[in-house]
Amino acid sequence: MPSKSFHRTDRVSAQLRRELGTLVHEAVREHGLPSVSVSDVEVSRDLAHAKVFVTALQPERSKEAVKALKELSRELRFQLGRAVKMRHVPELHFHYDDSVDRGERIGNLLRDNPAAGQDDADPAKD
């Protein structure tokens, strides 16, 4: 019998990411929060806790958005419990995912500072 190529925590993370994406989008519209989206969810092995990573359209308002989501976490967890078929819904911990900001900053640095040794890189010229 072939072994599983994915674990239950991975499946639960994917399901929670889909459901939380919808719930967070509704919460943003209802409560007038800065626009955020769920980028990833990491679930603990015992499925008791879930780290929810969000990205913001306006990085300067990210702290405000994460703070508001932390305040709404009980309500979101309740709604999540109604949406998924799980005996216990994990406790939600919201974190800002700055990987998009870091990637954009690196892209800007690479674009603005072309490599100084590009002329020396082509050995066929010699």
PDB file of C-alpha atoms in Angstrom:
ATOM      1  CA  MET A   1       0.000   0.000   0.000  1.00  0.00           C
ATOM      2  CA  PRO A   2       1.502   3.382  -0.959  1.00  0.00           C
ATOM      3  CA  SER A   3       2.190   5.770   1.889  1.00  0.00           C
ATOM      4  CA  LYS A   4       0.424   9.102   2.146  1.00  0.00           C
ATOM      5  CA  SER A   5       2.264  11.933   0.489  1.00  0.00           C
ATOM      6  CA  PHE A   6       0.545  14.530   2.659  1.00  0.00           C
ATOM      7  CA  HIS A   7      -0.408  14.772   6.291  1.00  0.00           C
ATOM      8  CA  ARG A   8      -3.698  15.580   7.922  1.00  0.00           C
ATOM      9  CA  THR A   9      -2.332  18.897   9.194  1.00  0.00           C
ATOM     10  CA  ASP A  10      -1.597  19.893   5.574  1.00  0.00           C
ATOM     11  CA  ARG A  11      -5.155  19.083   4.510  1.00  0.00           C
ATOM     12  CA  VAL A  12      -6.614  20.927   7.501  1.00  0.00           C
ATOM     13  CA  SER A  13      -4.356  23.933   6.807  1.00  0.00           C
ATOM     14  CA  ALA A  14      -5.539  24.093   3.201  1.00  0.00           C
ATOM     15  CA  GLN A  15      -9.201  23.858   4.219  1.00  0.00           C
ATOM     16  CA  LEU A  16      -8.792  26.529   6.912  1.00  0.00           C
ATOM     17  CA  ARG A  17      -6.970  28.810   4.448  1.00  0.00           C
ATOM     18  CA  ARG A  18      -9.888  28.577   1.997  1.00  0.00           C
ATOM     19  CA  GLU A  19     -12.559  29.164   4.629  1.00  0.00           C
ATOM     20  CA  LEU A  20     -10.660  31.902   6.488  1.00  0.00           C
ATOM     21  CA  GLY A  21      -9.996  33.701   3.206  1.00  0.00           C
ATOM     22  CA  THR A  22     -13.741  34.101   2.751  1.00  0.00           C
ATOM     23  CA  LEU A  23     -14.421  34.947   6.395  1.00  0.00           C
ATOM     24  CA  VAL A  24     -11.628  37.527   6.602  1.00  0.00           C
ATOM     25  CA  HIS A  25     -12.809  39.137   3.352  1.00  0.00           C
ATOM     26  CA  GLU A  26     -16.320  39.485   4.827  1.00  0.00           C
ATOM     27  CA  ALA A  27     -14.918  40.853   8.117  1.00  0.00           C
ATOM     28  CA  VAL A  28     -12.885  43.464   6.224  1.00  0.00           C
ATOM     29  CA  ARG A  29     -16.011  44.716   4.469  1.00  0.00           C
ATOM     30  CA  GLU A  30     -18.256  44.571   7.569  1.00  0.00           C
ATOM     31  CA  HIS A  31     -15.901  46.281  10.001  1.00  0.00           C
ATOM     32  CA  GLY A  32     -14.161  48.691   7.626  1.00  0.00           C
ATOM     33  CA  LEU A  33     -10.733  47.179   8.180  1.00  0.00           C
ATOM     34  CA  PRO A  34      -7.735  47.732   5.914  1.00  0.00           C
ATOM     35  CA  SER A  35      -7.805  45.296   3.020  1.00  0.00           C
ATOM     36  CA  VAL A  36      -6.034  42.036   3.909  1.00  0.00           C
ATOM     37  CA  SER A  37      -5.951  38.523   2.530  1.00  0.00           C
ATOM     38  CA  VAL A  38      -4.985  35.196   4.058  1.00  0.00           C
ATOM     39  CA  SER A  39      -1.686  34.015   2.600  1.00  0.00           C
ATOM     40  CA  ASP A  40      -1.055  30.879   4.669  1.00  0.00           C
ATOM     41  CA  VAL A  41      -2.268  28.862   7.637  1.00  0.00           C
ATOM     42  CA  GLU A  42      -0.018  26.632   9.751  1.00  0.00           C
ATOM     43  CA  VAL A  43      -1.751  24.188  12.075  1.00  0.00           C
ATOM     44  CA  SER A  44      -0.079  22.585  15.095  1.00  0.00           C
ATOM     45  CA  ARG A  45       0.213  18.787  15.119  1.00  0.00           C
ATOM     46  CA  ASP A  46      -2.515  18.448  17.728  1.00  0.00           C
ATOM     47  CA  LEU A  47      -4.779  20.789  15.677  1.00  0.00           C
ATOM     48  CA  ALA A  48      -5.313  23.010  18.727  1.00  0.00           C
ATOM     49  CA  HIS A  49      -3.668  26.147  17.332  1.00  0.00           C
ATOM     50  CA  ALA A  50      -3.473  27.743  13.906  1.00  0.00           C
ATOM     51  CA  LYS A  51      -1.129  30.520  12.830  1.00  0.00           C
ATOM     52  CA  VAL A  52      -2.937  32.600  10.222  1.00  0.00           C
ATOM     53  CA  PHE A  53      -0.613  34.690   8.050  1.00  0.00           C
ATOM     54  CA  VAL A  54      -2.188  37.707   6.350  1.00  0.00           C
ATOM     55  CA  THR A  55      -0.873  40.188   3.807  1.00  0.00           C
ATOM     56  CA  ALA A  56      -2.116  43.749   3.511  1.00  0.00           C
ATOM     57  CA  LEU A  57      -2.688  45.824   0.423  1.00  0.00           C
ATOM     58  CA  GLN A  58      -1.407  48.809   2.402  1.00  0.00           C
ATOM     59  CA  PRO A  59       1.649  47.622   4.360  1.00  0.00           C
ATOM     60  CA  GLU A  60       1.656  50.803   6.458  1.00  0.00           C
ATOM     61  CA  ARG A  61      -1.759  49.795   7.908  1.00  0.00           C
ATOM     62  CA  SER A  62      -0.813  46.172   8.529  1.00  0.00           C
ATOM     63  CA  LYS A  63      -0.457  46.529  12.304  1.00  0.00           C
ATOM     64  CA  GLU A  64      -3.942  48.028  12.504  1.00  0.00           C
ATOM     65  CA  ALA A  65      -5.373  45.173  10.433  1.00  0.00           C
ATOM     66  CA  VAL A  66      -3.679  42.418  12.460  1.00  0.00           C
ATOM     67  CA  LYS A  67      -4.776  44.026  15.727  1.00  0.00           C
ATOM     68  CA  ALA A  68      -8.387  44.159  14.512  1.00  0.00           C
ATOM     69  CA  LEU A  69      -8.267  40.539  13.342  1.00  0.00           C
ATOM     70  CA  LYS A  70      -6.902  39.463  16.726  1.00  0.00           C
ATOM     71  CA  GLU A  71      -9.880  41.180  18.354  1.00  0.00           C
ATOM     72  CA  LEU A  72     -12.253  39.401  15.961  1.00  0.00           C
ATOM     73  CA  SER A  73     -10.555  36.002  16.331  1.00  0.00           C
ATOM     74  CA  ARG A  74     -13.240  34.559  18.646  1.00  0.00           C
ATOM     75  CA  GLU A  75     -16.008  35.522  16.236  1.00  0.00           C
ATOM     76  CA  LEU A  76     -14.039  34.212  13.251  1.00  0.00           C
ATOM     77  CA  ARG A  77     -13.345  30.943  15.078  1.00  0.00           C
ATOM     78  CA  PHE A  78     -17.056  30.521  15.792  1.00  0.00           C
ATOM     79  CA  GLN A  79     -17.948  31.155  12.130  1.00  0.00           C
ATOM     80  CA  LEU A  80     -15.170  28.804  11.057  1.00  0.00           C
ATOM     81  CA  GLY A  81     -16.638  26.093  13.287  1.00  0.00           C
ATOM     82  CA  ARG A  82     -19.921  26.388  11.448  1.00  0.00           C
ATOM     83  CA  ALA A  83     -18.196  26.211   8.050  1.00  0.00           C
ATOM     84  CA  VAL A  84     -15.917  23.180   8.554  1.00  0.00           C
ATOM     85  CA  LYS A  85     -16.664  19.701   9.818  1.00  0.00           C
ATOM     86  CA  MET A  86     -14.203  19.423  12.669  1.00  0.00           C
ATOM     87  CA  ARG A  87     -14.757  18.295  16.223  1.00  0.00           C
ATOM     88  CA  HIS A  88     -12.467  21.036  17.577  1.00  0.00           C
ATOM     89  CA  VAL A  89     -11.702  24.241  15.710  1.00  0.00           C
ATOM     90  CA  PRO A  90      -8.129  25.473  16.297  1.00  0.00           C
ATOM     91  CA  GLU A  91      -7.492  28.662  18.224  1.00  0.00           C
ATOM     92  CA  LEU A  92      -6.576  31.359  15.680  1.00  0.00           C
ATOM     93  CA  HIS A  93      -3.382  33.418  15.997  1.00  0.00           C
ATOM     94  CA  PHE A  94      -3.022  36.169  13.378  1.00  0.00           C
ATOM     95  CA  HIS A  95       0.407  37.262  12.107  1.00  0.00           C
ATOM     96  CA  TYR A  96       1.451  39.674   9.391  1.00  0.00           C
ATOM     97  CA  ASP A  97       3.247  37.970   6.479  1.00  0.00           C
ATOM     98  CA  ASP A  98       5.950  40.377   5.333  1.00  0.00           C
ATOM     99  CA  SER A  99       7.393  38.041   2.685  1.00  0.00           C
ATOM    100  CA  VAL A 100       5.611  39.960  -0.095  1.00  0.00           C
ATOM    101  CA  ASP A 101       7.067  43.252   1.172  1.00  0.00           C
ATOM    102  CA  ARG A 102      10.553  41.737   1.439  1.00  0.00           C
ATOM    103  CA  GLY A 103      10.303  40.287  -2.070  1.00  0.00           C
ATOM    104  CA  GLU A 104       9.206  43.639  -3.471  1.00  0.00           C
ATOM    105  CA  ARG A 105      12.056  45.405  -1.676  1.00  0.00           C
ATOM    106  CA  ILE A 106      14.592  42.905  -3.059  1.00  0.00           C
ATOM    107  CA  GLY A 107      13.133  43.299  -6.549  1.00  0.00           C
ATOM    108  CA  ASN A 108      13.468  47.074  -6.311  1.00  0.00           C
ATOM    109  CA  LEU A 109      17.083  46.790  -5.131  1.00  0.00           C
ATOM    110  CA  LEU A 110      17.973  44.468  -8.002  1.00  0.00           C
ATOM    111  CA  ARG A 111      16.265  46.699 -10.537  1.00  0.00           C
ATOM    112  CA  ASP A 112      17.820  49.928  -9.207  1.00  0.00           C
ATOM    113  CA  ASN A 113      21.355  48.516  -8.751  1.00  0.00           C
ATOM    114  CA  PRO A 114      22.395  46.509 -11.797  1.00  0.00           C
ATOM    115  CA  ALA A 115      25.410  44.300 -11.240  1.00  0.00           C
ATOM    116  CA  ALA A 116      28.639  46.261 -11.587  1.00  0.00           C
ATOM    117  CA  GLY A 117      30.538  43.359 -13.129  1.00  0.00           C
ATOM    118  CA  GLN A 118      28.164  42.633 -16.022  1.00  0.00           C
ATOM    119  CA  ASP A 119      30.731  43.719 -18.656  1.00  0.00           C
ATOM    120  CA  ASP A 120      33.316  41.278 -17.239  1.00  0.00           C
ATOM    121  CA  ALA A 121      30.841  38.380 -17.103  1.00  0.00           C
ATOM    122  CA  ASP A 122      31.057  37.483 -20.818  1.00  0.00           C
ATOM    123  CA  PRO A 123      34.301  35.496 -21.436  1.00  0.00           C
ATOM    124  CA  ALA A 124      33.684  35.376 -25.222  1.00  0.00           C
ATOM    125  CA  LYS A 125      34.668  39.063 -25.563  1.00  0.00           C
ATOM    126  CA  ASP A 126      38.276  38.367 -24.542  1.00  0.00           C
TER     127      ASP A 126
END
